[in-house]
Amino acid sequence: MSFEEIKQKDQQYIANTYSRFPTDLCRGEGATLWSESGKKYVDFGSGIAVNSFGVNDEEWKNAVIAQLNKVQHASNLYYTRPQAELAEMLCSRTGAKKVFFSNSGAEANECAIKAARKYSFDKYGEGRFRIVTLKNSFHGRTMATLSATGQEAMHRSFAPMLDGFDYAEPTFESVRAKCTKATCAVMLELMQGEGGVRPLPVEEVQKIEKFCKKNDILLIIDEVQTGNGRTGTLYAYEQFGISPDIVSTAKGLAGGLPLGATMFFEKTEKVFAAGDHGSTFGGNPVACAGACSILSRIDKNLLLEVQGKSAYMFTHLGRIKNVTEVTGMGLMIGLLTTKKARAVSEACLERGLIVLTAKDRVRLLPPLTIKKDEIDFGLRILNEVISE
Ligand SMILES: *Cc1c(COP(=O)(O)O)cnc(C)c1O
């Protein structure tokens, strides 16, 4: 099937929710991808921070295939080894006490929202169910996570939103002002991803944490995008010197298979009892086997490599003419330029480099294992496109 035929079928039969870039990626090796017609790309997107170790990673493939050869699904009515192993790995690496597995970031956040409400209901009774989130945040597309998302433009056509969310500016003072006797949790991305690759100031986050602890308001950290080594530590919260009560993650966790995880720390470990929450597919053994392969290799050495590549990219990106700001942490990088982000991403694609956008920024999320020559190719194309 030619690209034009695929595009025609897609446009005829698939709901119009995406403005797709004009390529049909079909195979790859690490951070290098090819389209059906053989056009070659370097990947600074990882399928939106999902393909943590790029494409075709041998060890990951072997782990996934080995599990496919055993059982592809068993239901959460039964025990499975990959799920138990992954949960142990997540807990021992983070200090979390329990994990709930789902299939996506939105579901991981739904679970966090339900858990926060139940924690408060069990302890304080009715009425203490509100959650403070930030303006310009992004927490997902389901009704609850869309309601949690602090972007009015995304709410408008889908009103009414779920009751119980209050939106604060990204400062301690604003968060404190939005908290009332009815507040059970504060939910934050430590670095807004879709909102434009903006890390929150560490001091503000620490003040929010202290305030939450004092008032028994749960601190939920949405690490759907920032998690799993993306920012140079296993989870971004480690760099903020805070101890969250709940952490959600998804995107890069299983290296390309759909998997979400909601981690419960000391205070919240006993919130759920049998029947309180569940999922048919959540924690699927194939996805969990893939995640075990990824997580076990996001070790100290890999994280140091991520930090090194990050520093290298920040240095070179900062020197590009017409780049006015470089933001981000690790291999999650935002570029503000004098050009329109979408136009930059389209021009890059034409020249064989895949980049993303987030609001007014170009967003870079290369595989954690990207090679030096692939980084250099990407930097050269970005330099050509942005500085011309
Ligand atoms: C992508 C993202 C989500 C939603 O994840 P899905 O897997 O698309 O449901 C939620 N929160 C953040 C911070 C994200 O980046």
Coordinates of C-alpha atoms and ligand atoms in Angstrom, one line a residue:
M1 CA 0.0 0.0 0.0
S2 CA 1.4 3.4 -0.9
F3 CA 1.6 6.3 1.5
E4 CA -1.2 8.0 -0.4
E5 CA -3.5 5.0 -0.1
I6 CA -2.8 4.6 3.7
K7 CA -3.5 8.3 4.1
Q8 CA -6.7 8.1 2.2
K9 CA -8.0 5.1 4.2
D10 CA -7.0 6.8 7.4
Q11 CA -8.8 10.0 6.6
Q12 CA -11.9 8.1 5.4
Y13 CA -12.2 5.7 8.4
I14 CA -10.4 7.1 11.4
A15 CA -12.0 9.7 13.7
N16 CA -10.6 13.1 13.0
T17 CA -8.8 13.6 16.3
Y18 CA -5.2 13.9 15.1
S19 CA -3.4 16.3 12.8
R20 CA -0.8 13.8 11.6
F21 CA 2.6 14.5 10.1
P22 CA 2.9 13.2 6.5
T23 CA 4.9 10.0 7.1
D24 CA 4.1 6.3 7.8
L25 CA 6.9 5.1 10.1
C26 CA 7.1 1.3 9.8
R27 CA 10.5 0.0 11.1
G28 CA 13.7 1.1 12.8
E29 CA 16.8 0.5 14.8
G30 CA 17.4 2.4 18.0
A31 CA 16.8 6.1 17.3
T32 CA 16.7 5.7 13.5
L33 CA 13.4 5.1 11.8
W34 CA 12.2 4.4 8.3
S35 CA 9.0 5.1 6.5
E36 CA 7.2 2.5 4.2
S37 CA 8.9 4.1 1.2
G38 CA 12.4 3.9 2.8
K39 CA 12.8 7.5 3.9
K40 CA 15.2 7.6 6.9
Y41 CA 14.7 9.6 10.0
V42 CA 16.5 10.3 13.3
D43 CA 14.0 10.2 16.1
F44 CA 13.9 13.0 18.7
G45 CA 10.3 12.0 19.7
S46 CA 10.3 8.3 20.9
G47 CA 6.5 8.2 20.0
I48 CA 6.0 10.9 22.7
A49 CA 8.4 9.6 25.3
V50 CA 7.3 6.0 24.9
N51 CA 10.0 4.1 23.1
S52 CA 12.5 4.6 26.0
F53 CA 15.2 2.3 24.3
G54 CA 14.2 3.2 20.8
V55 CA 13.0 0.6 18.3
N56 CA 14.0 -3.0 17.9
D57 CA 15.9 -3.2 21.2
E58 CA 17.1 -6.8 21.3
E59 CA 16.8 -7.5 25.1
W60 CA 13.3 -5.9 25.3
K61 CA 12.1 -7.8 22.3
N62 CA 13.4 -11.1 23.8
A63 CA 11.6 -10.4 27.1
V64 CA 8.3 -9.6 25.3
I65 CA 8.5 -12.6 23.0
A66 CA 9.4 -14.9 25.8
Q67 CA 6.2 -13.8 27.6
L68 CA 4.2 -14.1 24.4
N69 CA 5.3 -17.7 24.1
K70 CA 3.9 -18.3 27.6
V71 CA 0.6 -16.5 28.0
Q72 CA -0.5 -13.2 26.5
H73 CA -3.2 -12.4 29.1
A74 CA -4.4 -14.0 32.3
S75 CA -6.8 -11.6 34.0
N76 CA -6.3 -9.9 37.3
L77 CA -8.4 -12.7 38.9
Y78 CA -5.1 -14.6 39.0
Y79 CA -1.5 -14.0 39.9
T80 CA 1.1 -13.4 37.2
R81 CA 4.9 -13.4 37.7
P82 CA 5.8 -10.4 35.5
Q83 CA 3.3 -8.2 37.3
A84 CA 4.6 -9.2 40.7
E85 CA 8.2 -8.8 39.6
L86 CA 7.6 -5.3 38.1
A87 CA 5.7 -4.2 41.2
E88 CA 8.6 -5.3 43.4
M89 CA 11.1 -3.5 41.2
L90 CA 9.1 -0.2 41.2
C91 CA 8.7 -0.3 45.0
S92 CA 12.3 -1.2 45.8
R93 CA 13.5 1.6 43.4
T94 CA 11.2 4.3 44.7
G95 CA 10.2 3.4 48.3
A96 CA 6.6 3.0 47.2
K97 CA 4.6 0.4 49.1
K98 CA 2.0 -0.7 46.6
V99 CA 1.4 -0.3 42.9
F100 CA -1.8 -0.4 40.8
F101 CA -1.3 -1.3 37.1
S102 CA -3.5 0.1 34.3
N103 CA -3.0 0.7 30.5
S104 CA -2.3 4.4 30.1
G105 CA -1.4 7.7 31.7
A106 CA -5.0 8.9 31.9
E107 CA -5.9 5.7 33.8
A108 CA -3.0 5.9 36.1
N109 CA -4.2 9.4 37.0
E110 CA -7.9 8.3 37.3
C111 CA -6.7 5.8 39.8
A112 CA -4.7 8.4 41.7
I113 CA -7.8 10.7 41.8
K114 CA -10.0 7.9 43.1
A115 CA -7.5 6.9 45.7
A116 CA -7.1 10.5 47.0
R117 CA -10.9 10.8 47.3
K118 CA -11.2 7.5 49.1
Y119 CA -8.3 8.3 51.5
S120 CA -10.1 11.4 52.6
F121 CA -13.6 9.8 52.7
D122 CA -12.3 7.0 54.9
K123 CA -10.6 9.4 57.3
Y124 CA -12.8 12.5 57.2
G125 CA -16.2 11.5 55.8
E126 CA -18.1 13.2 53.0
G127 CA -17.3 16.5 51.4
R128 CA -13.5 16.6 51.4
F129 CA -13.0 15.6 47.8
R130 CA -11.5 18.6 45.9
I131 CA -8.2 18.4 44.2
V132 CA -6.0 21.4 43.3
T133 CA -4.2 21.1 40.0
L134 CA -2.2 23.7 38.0
K135 CA -3.3 26.0 35.2
N136 CA -1.8 24.9 31.8
S137 CA -1.4 21.3 33.2
F138 CA -2.2 18.1 31.3
H139 CA -3.4 15.0 33.0
G140 CA -5.3 13.1 30.3
R141 CA -8.4 12.8 28.1
T142 CA -10.9 10.9 30.2
M143 CA -13.6 13.0 31.8
A144 CA -12.0 13.0 35.3
T145 CA -8.4 13.6 34.0
L146 CA -9.7 16.2 31.5
S147 CA -11.5 17.9 34.4
A148 CA -8.1 17.8 36.3
T149 CA -6.4 19.4 33.3
G150 CA -6.2 23.1 33.9
Q151 CA -6.9 24.3 30.3
E152 CA -10.3 25.9 29.7
A153 CA -10.0 25.6 26.0
M154 CA -9.9 21.8 26.3
H155 CA -13.0 21.8 28.5
R156 CA -15.4 23.9 26.5
S157 CA -17.0 21.4 24.1
F158 CA -17.3 18.7 26.8
A159 CA -19.0 20.5 29.6
P160 CA -19.9 19.9 32.3
M161 CA -16.6 18.9 33.8
L162 CA -16.4 16.6 36.8
D163 CA -16.9 18.6 40.0
G164 CA -14.0 18.9 42.4
F165 CA -11.0 20.5 40.7
D166 CA -9.5 23.9 41.4
Y167 CA -6.8 25.4 39.2
A168 CA -3.9 27.3 40.7
E169 CA -1.0 29.3 39.2
P170 CA 2.3 27.4 39.5
T171 CA 3.3 29.0 42.8
F172 CA 3.0 28.0 46.4
E173 CA 0.9 31.0 47.3
S174 CA -1.6 30.3 44.6
V175 CA -1.9 26.6 45.5
R176 CA -2.3 27.5 49.2
A177 CA -5.0 30.0 48.3
K178 CA -6.9 27.4 46.3
C179 CA -6.8 24.8 49.2
T180 CA -9.8 24.7 51.5
K181 CA -11.3 22.4 54.1
A182 CA -12.7 20.5 51.1
T183 CA -9.3 19.8 49.5
C184 CA -8.0 16.2 49.7
A185 CA -5.1 16.5 47.3
V186 CA -2.8 18.6 45.2
M187 CA -1.8 17.1 41.8
L188 CA 1.2 18.3 39.9
E189 CA 3.4 17.7 36.9
L190 CA 6.8 18.7 38.2
M191 CA 7.6 19.7 34.6
Q192 CA 4.7 20.4 32.4
G193 CA 5.1 18.4 29.2
E194 CA 2.1 19.2 26.9
G195 CA 2.0 22.6 28.6
G196 CA 5.4 23.6 27.1
V197 CA 8.3 21.7 28.8
R198 CA 8.3 23.9 31.9
P199 CA 9.9 22.7 35.2
L200 CA 8.4 24.1 38.4
P201 CA 10.7 26.0 40.7
V202 CA 12.1 23.6 43.3
E203 CA 11.5 26.0 46.2
E204 CA 7.8 26.4 45.3
V205 CA 7.3 22.6 45.1
Q206 CA 9.0 22.1 48.5
K207 CA 6.8 24.7 50.1
I208 CA 3.7 23.0 48.5
E209 CA 4.9 19.6 49.9
K210 CA 5.4 21.1 53.4
F211 CA 2.0 22.7 53.4
C212 CA 0.3 19.5 52.1
K213 CA 2.0 17.4 54.8
K214 CA 0.9 19.8 57.5
N215 CA -2.8 19.7 56.4
D216 CA -3.0 16.0 55.5
I217 CA -3.6 17.0 51.8
L218 CA -2.1 14.2 49.6
L219 CA 0.6 15.2 47.1
I220 CA 0.0 13.4 43.8
I221 CA 2.9 13.7 41.2
D222 CA 2.0 13.0 37.6
E223 CA 5.1 11.5 36.1
V224 CA 3.4 10.0 33.1
Q225 CA 5.8 11.8 30.8
T226 CA 8.7 12.7 33.2
G227 CA 9.1 9.2 34.7
N228 CA 11.2 6.2 33.9
G229 CA 14.6 7.9 33.4
R230 CA 13.4 10.6 31.1
T231 CA 14.7 13.5 33.2
G232 CA 18.0 11.9 34.2
T233 CA 16.7 10.3 37.4
L234 CA 14.4 7.4 37.6
Y235 CA 11.6 9.8 38.6
A236 CA 11.7 13.6 38.4
Y237 CA 10.5 14.0 42.0
E238 CA 13.9 12.8 43.2
Q239 CA 15.4 16.0 41.9
F240 CA 12.9 18.1 43.8
G241 CA 13.7 16.7 47.3
I242 CA 10.1 15.7 48.0
S243 CA 8.3 12.6 49.1
P244 CA 5.0 12.3 47.3
D245 CA 2.0 10.3 48.5
I246 CA 1.0 9.0 45.1
V247 CA 3.0 8.9 41.8
S248 CA 1.5 8.0 38.5
T249 CA 3.5 7.0 35.4
A250 CA 3.0 5.4 32.0
K251 CA 4.5 6.5 28.6
G252 CA 8.0 5.1 28.7
L253 CA 7.5 2.5 31.4
A254 CA 7.1 -0.5 29.2
G255 CA 9.3 0.6 26.3
G256 CA 6.5 0.8 23.8
L257 CA 3.7 -1.3 25.2
P258 CA 0.6 0.2 26.9
L259 CA 1.1 0.2 30.6
G260 CA 0.2 2.6 33.4
A261 CA 1.3 2.5 37.1
T262 CA 0.0 4.3 40.1
M263 CA 2.4 4.1 43.1
F264 CA 1.2 4.4 46.6
F265 CA 3.6 5.5 49.3
E266 CA 3.3 5.0 53.1
K267 CA 0.2 7.1 53.8
T268 CA -1.9 5.7 50.9
E269 CA -0.8 2.1 50.7
K270 CA -3.9 0.8 52.4
V271 CA -6.5 3.0 50.6
F272 CA -7.9 0.4 48.3
A273 CA -9.6 -2.9 49.4
A274 CA -10.7 -5.7 47.1
G275 CA -13.4 -4.4 44.7
D276 CA -12.5 -0.7 45.0
H277 CA -10.8 -0.5 41.7
G278 CA -9.8 -2.7 38.8
S279 CA -8.9 -3.2 35.1
T280 CA -9.3 -6.0 32.6
F281 CA -6.1 -5.3 30.7
G282 CA -4.1 -3.4 33.4
G283 CA -0.8 -5.0 34.2
N284 CA -0.9 -7.3 31.2
P285 CA 1.9 -9.8 31.5
V286 CA 3.4 -9.0 28.1
A287 CA 3.5 -5.3 28.9
C288 CA 4.9 -6.0 32.4
A289 CA 7.6 -8.3 31.0
G290 CA 8.6 -5.4 28.6
A291 CA 8.6 -3.0 31.6
C292 CA 10.8 -5.3 33.7
S293 CA 13.3 -5.3 30.8
I294 CA 13.3 -1.5 30.6
L295 CA 13.3 -0.7 34.3
S296 CA 16.1 -3.1 35.2
R297 CA 18.3 -1.4 32.7
I298 CA 17.5 2.2 33.8
D299 CA 20.4 2.0 36.3
K300 CA 22.9 4.4 37.6
N301 CA 25.1 4.2 34.4
L302 CA 22.2 4.8 32.0
L303 CA 21.0 7.7 34.1
L304 CA 24.5 9.2 34.0
E305 CA 24.5 8.8 30.2
V306 CA 21.1 10.5 30.0
Q307 CA 22.5 13.4 32.1
G308 CA 25.6 13.6 29.9
K309 CA 23.6 13.7 26.6
S310 CA 21.3 16.2 28.2
A311 CA 24.1 18.6 29.0
Y312 CA 25.6 18.2 25.5
M313 CA 22.3 18.9 23.9
F314 CA 21.6 22.0 26.1
T315 CA 25.0 23.4 25.3
H316 CA 24.6 23.0 21.5
L317 CA 20.9 24.0 21.4
G318 CA 21.6 27.2 23.3
R319 CA 24.1 28.3 20.6
I320 CA 21.6 28.0 17.7
K321 CA 20.7 31.4 16.2
N322 CA 17.0 32.3 16.7
V323 CA 16.7 30.0 19.8
T324 CA 15.5 32.3 22.6
E325 CA 15.1 29.8 25.4
V326 CA 16.0 26.2 26.1
T327 CA 14.0 24.6 29.0
G328 CA 13.7 21.1 30.4
M329 CA 15.5 18.4 32.3
G330 CA 17.3 15.3 31.1
L331 CA 16.2 14.3 27.6
M332 CA 12.9 16.2 27.9
I333 CA 13.8 19.5 26.2
G334 CA 11.8 22.5 25.0
L335 CA 13.0 25.1 22.6
L336 CA 11.5 28.5 22.2
T337 CA 12.5 30.0 18.8
T338 CA 11.5 33.0 16.7
K339 CA 9.8 30.6 14.4
K340 CA 6.5 28.8 14.8
A341 CA 7.0 25.4 16.5
R342 CA 4.8 23.5 14.0
A343 CA 6.7 25.0 11.0
V344 CA 10.0 24.0 12.6
S345 CA 8.8 20.4 13.2
E346 CA 7.5 20.1 9.6
A347 CA 10.7 21.4 8.1
C348 CA 12.7 19.0 10.4
L349 CA 10.6 16.1 9.2
E350 CA 11.3 16.9 5.6
R351 CA 15.0 16.8 6.3
G352 CA 14.8 13.5 8.2
L353 CA 14.5 14.6 11.8
I354 CA 11.4 13.8 14.0
V355 CA 10.7 16.4 16.6
L356 CA 7.5 17.2 18.6
T357 CA 5.9 20.4 19.7
A358 CA 4.3 21.5 23.0
K359 CA 2.3 24.8 22.9
D360 CA 4.7 27.4 21.4
R361 CA 7.8 25.2 21.8
V362 CA 9.6 22.6 19.9
R363 CA 9.8 19.5 22.1
L364 CA 12.6 17.0 22.0
L365 CA 12.2 13.5 23.6
P366 CA 14.8 11.3 22.1
P367 CA 15.2 7.6 23.2
L368 CA 17.3 7.4 26.3
T369 CA 19.8 5.2 24.4
I370 CA 20.2 7.6 21.4
K371 CA 23.7 7.5 20.0
K372 CA 26.1 10.5 19.7
D373 CA 26.1 10.6 15.9
E374 CA 22.3 10.5 15.9
I375 CA 22.2 13.4 18.4
D376 CA 24.7 15.3 16.2
F377 CA 22.6 14.7 13.1
G378 CA 19.5 16.1 14.9
L379 CA 21.4 19.1 16.2
R380 CA 22.6 19.9 12.7
I381 CA 19.1 19.7 11.2
L382 CA 17.7 21.8 14.0
N383 CA 20.4 24.4 13.5
E384 CA 19.7 24.5 9.7
V385 CA 16.0 24.8 10.1
I386 CA 15.9 27.3 13.0
S387 CA 18.8 29.6 12.1
E388 CA 18.0 30.0 8.4
Ligands
LIG1 C1 0.6 11.9 28.1 C2 0.2 12.4 29.5 C3 -0.9 11.9 30.1 C4 -1.9 11.0 29.4 O1 -1.4 9.8 29.1 P1 -2.2 8.8 28.1 O2 -1.4 7.6 28.1 O3 -2.3 9.5 26.7 O4 -3.6 8.6 28.6 C5 -1.2 12.3 31.4 N1 -0.3 13.1 32.0 C6 0.8 13.6 31.5 C7 1.7 14.5 32.2 C8 1.1 13.2 30.2 O5 2.2 13.7 29.6

